[in-house]
């Protein structure tokens, strides 16, 4: 199994996923999402956690090979949790659309990601985009994680 999509499931099923899994999409989960339960998925390259009322990202930093991360539609997620994303050095695409206020701390965290080329912040509160992001990112409403 290389790809799994889960809708309206109990988070305890995450413990049964194979270590070789490359892509995981979780939507409408029934309980708080246990991010740490993903730490065994060392080959995961794509993770979509769209609209699951995420609050914490602690534990996501163990997914060292992650290239695509969709955190869209998680309004309870705060910008301070993005400090954990800055450890994902292979990340190329990040979707933060329809979320929190994208402030200076968020930009600082994201600036440490050397391969990030697509950042979707549409329908999120933007105060300003720092000038250094214009030269290294394709910031666009059209960047998608699907």
mmCIF file with all atom_site columns, C-alpha atoms in Angstrom:
data_model
loop_
_atom_site.group_PDB
_atom_site.id
_atom_site.type_symbol
_atom_site.label_atom_id
_atom_site.label_alt_id
_atom_site.label_comp_id
_atom_site.label_asym_id
_atom_site.label_entity_id
_atom_site.label_seq_id
_atom_site.pdbx_PDB_ins_code
_atom_site.Cartn_x
_atom_site.Cartn_y
_atom_site.Cartn_z
_atom_site.occupancy
_atom_site.B_iso_or_equiv
_atom_site.pdbx_formal_charge
_atom_site.auth_seq_id
_atom_site.auth_comp_id
_atom_site.auth_asym_id
_atom_site.auth_atom_id
_atom_site.pdbx_PDB_model_num
ATOM 1   C CA . UNK A 1 1   ? 0.000   0.000  0.000  1.00 0.00 ? 1   UNK A CA 1
ATOM 2   C CA . UNK A 1 2   ? 1.429   3.352  -1.070 1.00 0.00 ? 2   UNK A CA 1
ATOM 3   C CA . UNK A 1 3   ? -1.559  5.700  -0.634 1.00 0.00 ? 3   UNK A CA 1
ATOM 4   C CA . UNK A 1 4   ? -4.376  5.833  1.941  1.00 0.00 ? 4   UNK A CA 1
ATOM 5   C CA . UNK A 1 5   ? -7.346  8.198  2.185  1.00 0.00 ? 5   UNK A CA 1
ATOM 6   C CA . UNK A 1 6   ? -9.368  8.194  5.390  1.00 0.00 ? 6   UNK A CA 1
ATOM 7   C CA . UNK A 1 7   ? -12.743 9.902  5.933  1.00 0.00 ? 7   UNK A CA 1
ATOM 8   C CA . UNK A 1 8   ? -14.709 9.959  9.178  1.00 0.00 ? 8   UNK A CA 1
ATOM 9   C CA . UNK A 1 9   ? -12.563 7.396  10.949 1.00 0.00 ? 9   UNK A CA 1
ATOM 10  C CA . UNK A 1 10  ? -11.365 6.718  14.432 1.00 0.00 ? 10  UNK A CA 1
ATOM 11  C CA . UNK A 1 11  ? -7.751  7.921  14.900 1.00 0.00 ? 11  UNK A CA 1
ATOM 12  C CA . UNK A 1 12  ? -6.762  4.574  16.447 1.00 0.00 ? 12  UNK A CA 1
ATOM 13  C CA . UNK A 1 13  ? -6.723  3.155  12.903 1.00 0.00 ? 13  UNK A CA 1
ATOM 14  C CA . UNK A 1 14  ? -3.630  5.268  12.188 1.00 0.00 ? 14  UNK A CA 1
ATOM 15  C CA . UNK A 1 15  ? -1.555  2.838  14.251 1.00 0.00 ? 15  UNK A CA 1
ATOM 16  C CA . UNK A 1 16  ? -2.253  0.107  11.691 1.00 0.00 ? 16  UNK A CA 1
ATOM 17  C CA . UNK A 1 17  ? -0.854  1.932  8.662  1.00 0.00 ? 17  UNK A CA 1
ATOM 18  C CA . UNK A 1 18  ? 2.154   0.308  6.980  1.00 0.00 ? 18  UNK A CA 1
ATOM 19  C CA . UNK A 1 19  ? 5.575   1.926  7.441  1.00 0.00 ? 19  UNK A CA 1
ATOM 20  C CA . UNK A 1 20  ? 6.062   1.980  3.659  1.00 0.00 ? 20  UNK A CA 1
ATOM 21  C CA . UNK A 1 21  ? 3.124   4.359  3.125  1.00 0.00 ? 21  UNK A CA 1
ATOM 22  C CA . UNK A 1 22  ? 4.058   7.286  0.847  1.00 0.00 ? 22  UNK A CA 1
ATOM 23  C CA . UNK A 1 23  ? 0.810   9.311  0.857  1.00 0.00 ? 23  UNK A CA 1
ATOM 24  C CA . UNK A 1 24  ? -1.864  9.855  3.509  1.00 0.00 ? 24  UNK A CA 1
ATOM 25  C CA . UNK A 1 25  ? -4.999  11.966 3.317  1.00 0.00 ? 25  UNK A CA 1
ATOM 26  C CA . UNK A 1 26  ? -7.164  12.387 6.430  1.00 0.00 ? 26  UNK A CA 1
ATOM 27  C CA . UNK A 1 27  ? -10.442 14.301 6.450  1.00 0.00 ? 27  UNK A CA 1
ATOM 28  C CA . UNK A 1 28  ? -13.262 14.636 8.980  1.00 0.00 ? 28  UNK A CA 1
ATOM 29  C CA . UNK A 1 29  ? -11.642 12.617 11.731 1.00 0.00 ? 29  UNK A CA 1
ATOM 30  C CA . UNK A 1 30  ? -13.874 11.843 14.707 1.00 0.00 ? 30  UNK A CA 1
ATOM 31  C CA . UNK A 1 31  ? -11.502 12.618 17.591 1.00 0.00 ? 31  UNK A CA 1
ATOM 32  C CA . UNK A 1 32  ? -8.507  14.908 18.123 1.00 0.00 ? 32  UNK A CA 1
ATOM 33  C CA . UNK A 1 33  ? -5.794  13.983 15.666 1.00 0.00 ? 33  UNK A CA 1
ATOM 34  C CA . UNK A 1 34  ? -2.863  12.115 17.271 1.00 0.00 ? 34  UNK A CA 1
ATOM 35  C CA . UNK A 1 35  ? 0.065   13.572 15.293 1.00 0.00 ? 35  UNK A CA 1
ATOM 36  C CA . UNK A 1 36  ? 2.602   11.445 17.171 1.00 0.00 ? 36  UNK A CA 1
ATOM 37  C CA . UNK A 1 37  ? 0.968   8.291  15.816 1.00 0.00 ? 37  UNK A CA 1
ATOM 38  C CA . UNK A 1 38  ? 2.394   9.175  12.389 1.00 0.00 ? 38  UNK A CA 1
ATOM 39  C CA . UNK A 1 39  ? 6.021   9.104  13.553 1.00 0.00 ? 39  UNK A CA 1
ATOM 40  C CA . UNK A 1 40  ? 6.512   5.498  12.371 1.00 0.00 ? 40  UNK A CA 1
ATOM 41  C CA . UNK A 1 41  ? 5.616   6.485  8.778  1.00 0.00 ? 41  UNK A CA 1
ATOM 42  C CA . UNK A 1 42  ? 9.204   7.314  7.880  1.00 0.00 ? 42  UNK A CA 1
ATOM 43  C CA . UNK A 1 43  ? 8.621   7.060  4.093  1.00 0.00 ? 43  UNK A CA 1
ATOM 44  C CA . UNK A 1 44  ? 5.679   9.474  4.003  1.00 0.00 ? 44  UNK A CA 1
ATOM 45  C CA . UNK A 1 45  ? 6.099   12.083 1.250  1.00 0.00 ? 45  UNK A CA 1
ATOM 46  C CA . UNK A 1 46  ? 2.579   13.524 1.083  1.00 0.00 ? 46  UNK A CA 1
ATOM 47  C CA . UNK A 1 47  ? 0.320   14.336 4.034  1.00 0.00 ? 47  UNK A CA 1
ATOM 48  C CA . UNK A 1 48  ? -3.074  15.985 3.751  1.00 0.00 ? 48  UNK A CA 1
ATOM 49  C CA . UNK A 1 49  ? -4.683  16.916 7.067  1.00 0.00 ? 49  UNK A CA 1
ATOM 50  C CA . UNK A 1 50  ? -7.450  19.029 5.644  1.00 0.00 ? 50  UNK A CA 1
ATOM 51  C CA . UNK A 1 51  ? -10.250 20.291 7.886  1.00 0.00 ? 51  UNK A CA 1
ATOM 52  C CA . UNK A 1 52  ? -9.709  18.015 10.882 1.00 0.00 ? 52  UNK A CA 1
ATOM 53  C CA . UNK A 1 53  ? -9.620  20.657 13.625 1.00 0.00 ? 53  UNK A CA 1
ATOM 54  C CA . UNK A 1 54  ? -5.890  20.310 14.208 1.00 0.00 ? 54  UNK A CA 1
ATOM 55  C CA . UNK A 1 55  ? -4.601  22.071 17.290 1.00 0.00 ? 55  UNK A CA 1
ATOM 56  C CA . UNK A 1 56  ? -1.068  20.715 17.657 1.00 0.00 ? 56  UNK A CA 1
ATOM 57  C CA . UNK A 1 57  ? 1.671   19.829 15.167 1.00 0.00 ? 57  UNK A CA 1
ATOM 58  C CA . UNK A 1 58  ? 4.173   18.472 17.665 1.00 0.00 ? 58  UNK A CA 1
ATOM 59  C CA . UNK A 1 59  ? 5.484   15.191 16.287 1.00 0.00 ? 59  UNK A CA 1
ATOM 60  C CA . UNK A 1 60  ? 5.258   16.178 12.620 1.00 0.00 ? 60  UNK A CA 1
ATOM 61  C CA . UNK A 1 61  ? 8.996   16.896 12.595 1.00 0.00 ? 61  UNK A CA 1
ATOM 62  C CA . UNK A 1 62  ? 9.659   13.138 12.624 1.00 0.00 ? 62  UNK A CA 1
ATOM 63  C CA . UNK A 1 63  ? 8.374   12.931 9.020  1.00 0.00 ? 63  UNK A CA 1
ATOM 64  C CA . UNK A 1 64  ? 11.753  13.867 7.545  1.00 0.00 ? 64  UNK A CA 1
ATOM 65  C CA . UNK A 1 65  ? 10.906  12.941 3.920  1.00 0.00 ? 65  UNK A CA 1
ATOM 66  C CA . UNK A 1 66  ? 7.663   14.906 3.703  1.00 0.00 ? 66  UNK A CA 1
ATOM 67  C CA . UNK A 1 67  ? 7.469   16.951 0.486  1.00 0.00 ? 67  UNK A CA 1
ATOM 68  C CA . UNK A 1 68  ? 3.802   17.981 0.407  1.00 0.00 ? 68  UNK A CA 1
ATOM 69  C CA . UNK A 1 69  ? 1.839   19.110 3.472  1.00 0.00 ? 69  UNK A CA 1
ATOM 70  C CA . UNK A 1 70  ? -1.772  20.295 3.413  1.00 0.00 ? 70  UNK A CA 1
ATOM 71  C CA . UNK A 1 71  ? -2.928  21.901 6.673  1.00 0.00 ? 71  UNK A CA 1
ATOM 72  C CA . UNK A 1 72  ? -5.793  23.845 5.097  1.00 0.00 ? 72  UNK A CA 1
ATOM 73  C CA . UNK A 1 73  ? -9.126  24.437 6.838  1.00 0.00 ? 73  UNK A CA 1
ATOM 74  C CA . UNK A 1 74  ? -7.782  23.978 10.370 1.00 0.00 ? 74  UNK A CA 1
ATOM 75  C CA . UNK A 1 75  ? -8.838  27.257 12.019 1.00 0.00 ? 75  UNK A CA 1
ATOM 76  C CA . UNK A 1 76  ? -7.913  26.084 15.544 1.00 0.00 ? 76  UNK A CA 1
ATOM 77  C CA . UNK A 1 77  ? -4.273  25.699 14.501 1.00 0.00 ? 77  UNK A CA 1
ATOM 78  C CA . UNK A 1 78  ? -2.161  28.643 15.638 1.00 0.00 ? 78  UNK A CA 1
ATOM 79  C CA . UNK A 1 79  ? 0.860   30.175 13.978 1.00 0.00 ? 79  UNK A CA 1
ATOM 80  C CA . UNK A 1 80  ? 3.023   29.207 16.961 1.00 0.00 ? 80  UNK A CA 1
ATOM 81  C CA . UNK A 1 81  ? 2.565   25.519 16.062 1.00 0.00 ? 81  UNK A CA 1
ATOM 82  C CA . UNK A 1 82  ? 4.348   26.038 12.732 1.00 0.00 ? 82  UNK A CA 1
ATOM 83  C CA . UNK A 1 83  ? 7.695   25.935 14.525 1.00 0.00 ? 83  UNK A CA 1
ATOM 84  C CA . UNK A 1 84  ? 7.442   22.148 14.125 1.00 0.00 ? 84  UNK A CA 1
ATOM 85  C CA . UNK A 1 85  ? 7.099   22.436 10.332 1.00 0.00 ? 85  UNK A CA 1
ATOM 86  C CA . UNK A 1 86  ? 10.469  24.180 10.013 1.00 0.00 ? 86  UNK A CA 1
ATOM 87  C CA . UNK A 1 87  ? 12.159  20.812 10.667 1.00 0.00 ? 87  UNK A CA 1
ATOM 88  C CA . UNK A 1 88  ? 10.732  19.372 7.434  1.00 0.00 ? 88  UNK A CA 1
ATOM 89  C CA . UNK A 1 89  ? 13.723  20.265 5.266  1.00 0.00 ? 89  UNK A CA 1
ATOM 90  C CA . UNK A 1 90  ? 12.486  18.358 2.168  1.00 0.00 ? 90  UNK A CA 1
ATOM 91  C CA . UNK A 1 91  ? 9.109   20.154 2.113  1.00 0.00 ? 91  UNK A CA 1
ATOM 92  C CA . UNK A 1 92  ? 8.291   21.580 -1.327 1.00 0.00 ? 92  UNK A CA 1
ATOM 93  C CA . UNK A 1 93  ? 4.593   22.453 -1.068 1.00 0.00 ? 93  UNK A CA 1
ATOM 94  C CA . UNK A 1 94  ? 2.654   23.767 1.930  1.00 0.00 ? 94  UNK A CA 1
ATOM 95  C CA . UNK A 1 95  ? -1.040  24.625 2.029  1.00 0.00 ? 95  UNK A CA 1
ATOM 96  C CA . UNK A 1 96  ? -2.091  26.895 4.905  1.00 0.00 ? 96  UNK A CA 1
ATOM 97  C CA . UNK A 1 97  ? -5.227  28.230 3.228  1.00 0.00 ? 97  UNK A CA 1
ATOM 98  C CA . UNK A 1 98  ? -8.322  29.113 5.231  1.00 0.00 ? 98  UNK A CA 1
ATOM 99  C CA . UNK A 1 99  ? -6.472  29.150 8.525  1.00 0.00 ? 99  UNK A CA 1
ATOM 100 C CA . UNK A 1 100 ? -4.954  31.491 11.059 1.00 0.00 ? 100 UNK A CA 1
ATOM 101 C CA . UNK A 1 101 ? -3.313  34.886 10.853 1.00 0.00 ? 101 UNK A CA 1
ATOM 102 C CA . UNK A 1 102 ? -0.092  34.446 8.862  1.00 0.00 ? 102 UNK A CA 1
ATOM 103 C CA . UNK A 1 103 ? 2.202   36.692 10.885 1.00 0.00 ? 103 UNK A CA 1
ATOM 104 C CA . UNK A 1 104 ? 5.936   37.400 11.069 1.00 0.00 ? 104 UNK A CA 1
ATOM 105 C CA . UNK A 1 105 ? 6.617   34.260 13.131 1.00 0.00 ? 105 UNK A CA 1
ATOM 106 C CA . UNK A 1 106 ? 5.090   32.111 10.390 1.00 0.00 ? 106 UNK A CA 1
ATOM 107 C CA . UNK A 1 107 ? 7.299   33.707 7.732  1.00 0.00 ? 107 UNK A CA 1
ATOM 108 C CA . UNK A 1 108 ? 10.392  33.163 9.909  1.00 0.00 ? 108 UNK A CA 1
ATOM 109 C CA . UNK A 1 109 ? 9.551   29.496 10.337 1.00 0.00 ? 109 UNK A CA 1
ATOM 110 C CA . UNK A 1 110 ? 8.945   29.025 6.621  1.00 0.00 ? 110 UNK A CA 1
ATOM 111 C CA . UNK A 1 111 ? 12.130  30.814 5.620  1.00 0.00 ? 111 UNK A CA 1
ATOM 112 C CA . UNK A 1 112 ? 14.158  27.872 6.967  1.00 0.00 ? 112 UNK A CA 1
ATOM 113 C CA . UNK A 1 113 ? 12.697  25.461 4.390  1.00 0.00 ? 113 UNK A CA 1
ATOM 114 C CA . UNK A 1 114 ? 15.254  25.317 1.553  1.00 0.00 ? 114 UNK A CA 1
ATOM 115 C CA . UNK A 1 115 ? 13.093  23.509 -1.047 1.00 0.00 ? 115 UNK A CA 1
ATOM 116 C CA . UNK A 1 116 ? 9.727   25.174 -0.428 1.00 0.00 ? 116 UNK A CA 1
ATOM 117 C CA . UNK A 1 117 ? 8.473   26.395 -3.808 1.00 0.00 ? 117 UNK A CA 1
ATOM 118 C CA . UNK A 1 118 ? 4.697   26.477 -3.371 1.00 0.00 ? 118 UNK A CA 1
ATOM 119 C CA . UNK A 1 119 ? 2.910   28.129 -0.473 1.00 0.00 ? 119 UNK A CA 1
ATOM 120 C CA . UNK A 1 120 ? -0.857  28.539 -0.450 1.00 0.00 ? 120 UNK A CA 1
ATOM 121 C CA . UNK A 1 121 ? -2.084  31.115 2.059  1.00 0.00 ? 121 UNK A CA 1
ATOM 122 C CA . UNK A 1 122 ? -5.309  32.028 0.275  1.00 0.00 ? 122 UNK A CA 1
ATOM 123 C CA . UNK A 1 123 ? -8.241  32.984 2.504  1.00 0.00 ? 123 UNK A CA 1
ATOM 124 C CA . UNK A 1 124 ? -5.908  33.313 5.481  1.00 0.00 ? 124 UNK A CA 1
ATOM 125 C CA . UNK A 1 125 ? -5.277  36.596 7.222  1.00 0.00 ? 125 UNK A CA 1
ATOM 126 C CA . UNK A 1 126 ? -2.143  38.149 5.735  1.00 0.00 ? 126 UNK A CA 1
ATOM 127 C CA . UNK A 1 127 ? -0.542  41.185 7.269  1.00 0.00 ? 127 UNK A CA 1
ATOM 128 C CA . UNK A 1 128 ? 2.339   41.413 4.812  1.00 0.00 ? 128 UNK A CA 1
ATOM 129 C CA . UNK A 1 129 ? 4.604   39.203 2.746  1.00 0.00 ? 129 UNK A CA 1
ATOM 130 C CA . UNK A 1 130 ? 8.267   39.872 3.506  1.00 0.00 ? 130 UNK A CA 1
ATOM 131 C CA . UNK A 1 131 ? 10.308  40.855 0.412  1.00 0.00 ? 131 UNK A CA 1
ATOM 132 C CA . UNK A 1 132 ? 12.638  37.847 0.640  1.00 0.00 ? 132 UNK A CA 1
ATOM 133 C CA . UNK A 1 133 ? 9.731   35.519 -0.131 1.00 0.00 ? 133 UNK A CA 1
ATOM 134 C CA . UNK A 1 134 ? 9.045   37.085 -3.505 1.00 0.00 ? 134 UNK A CA 1
ATOM 135 C CA . UNK A 1 135 ? 12.334  35.850 -4.902 1.00 0.00 ? 135 UNK A CA 1
ATOM 136 C CA . UNK A 1 136 ? 12.181  32.256 -3.670 1.00 0.00 ? 136 UNK A CA 1
ATOM 137 C CA . UNK A 1 137 ? 8.522   31.273 -3.640 1.00 0.00 ? 137 UNK A CA 1
ATOM 138 C CA . UNK A 1 138 ? 5.693   30.995 -6.097 1.00 0.00 ? 138 UNK A CA 1
ATOM 139 C CA . UNK A 1 139 ? 3.145   32.375 -3.642 1.00 0.00 ? 139 UNK A CA 1
ATOM 140 C CA . UNK A 1 140 ? -0.117  31.789 -5.364 1.00 0.00 ? 140 UNK A CA 1
ATOM 141 C CA . UNK A 1 141 ? -3.767  31.082 -4.843 1.00 0.00 ? 141 UNK A CA 1
ATOM 142 C CA . UNK A 1 142 ? -3.386  28.373 -7.471 1.00 0.00 ? 142 UNK A CA 1
ATOM 143 C CA . UNK A 1 143 ? -0.897  26.183 -5.614 1.00 0.00 ? 143 UNK A CA 1
ATOM 144 C CA . UNK A 1 144 ? -2.754  23.028 -4.720 1.00 0.00 ? 144 UNK A CA 1
ATOM 145 C CA . UNK A 1 145 ? -1.943  19.966 -2.686 1.00 0.00 ? 145 UNK A CA 1
ATOM 146 C CA . UNK A 1 146 ? -4.016  17.484 -4.605 1.00 0.00 ? 146 UNK A CA 1
#
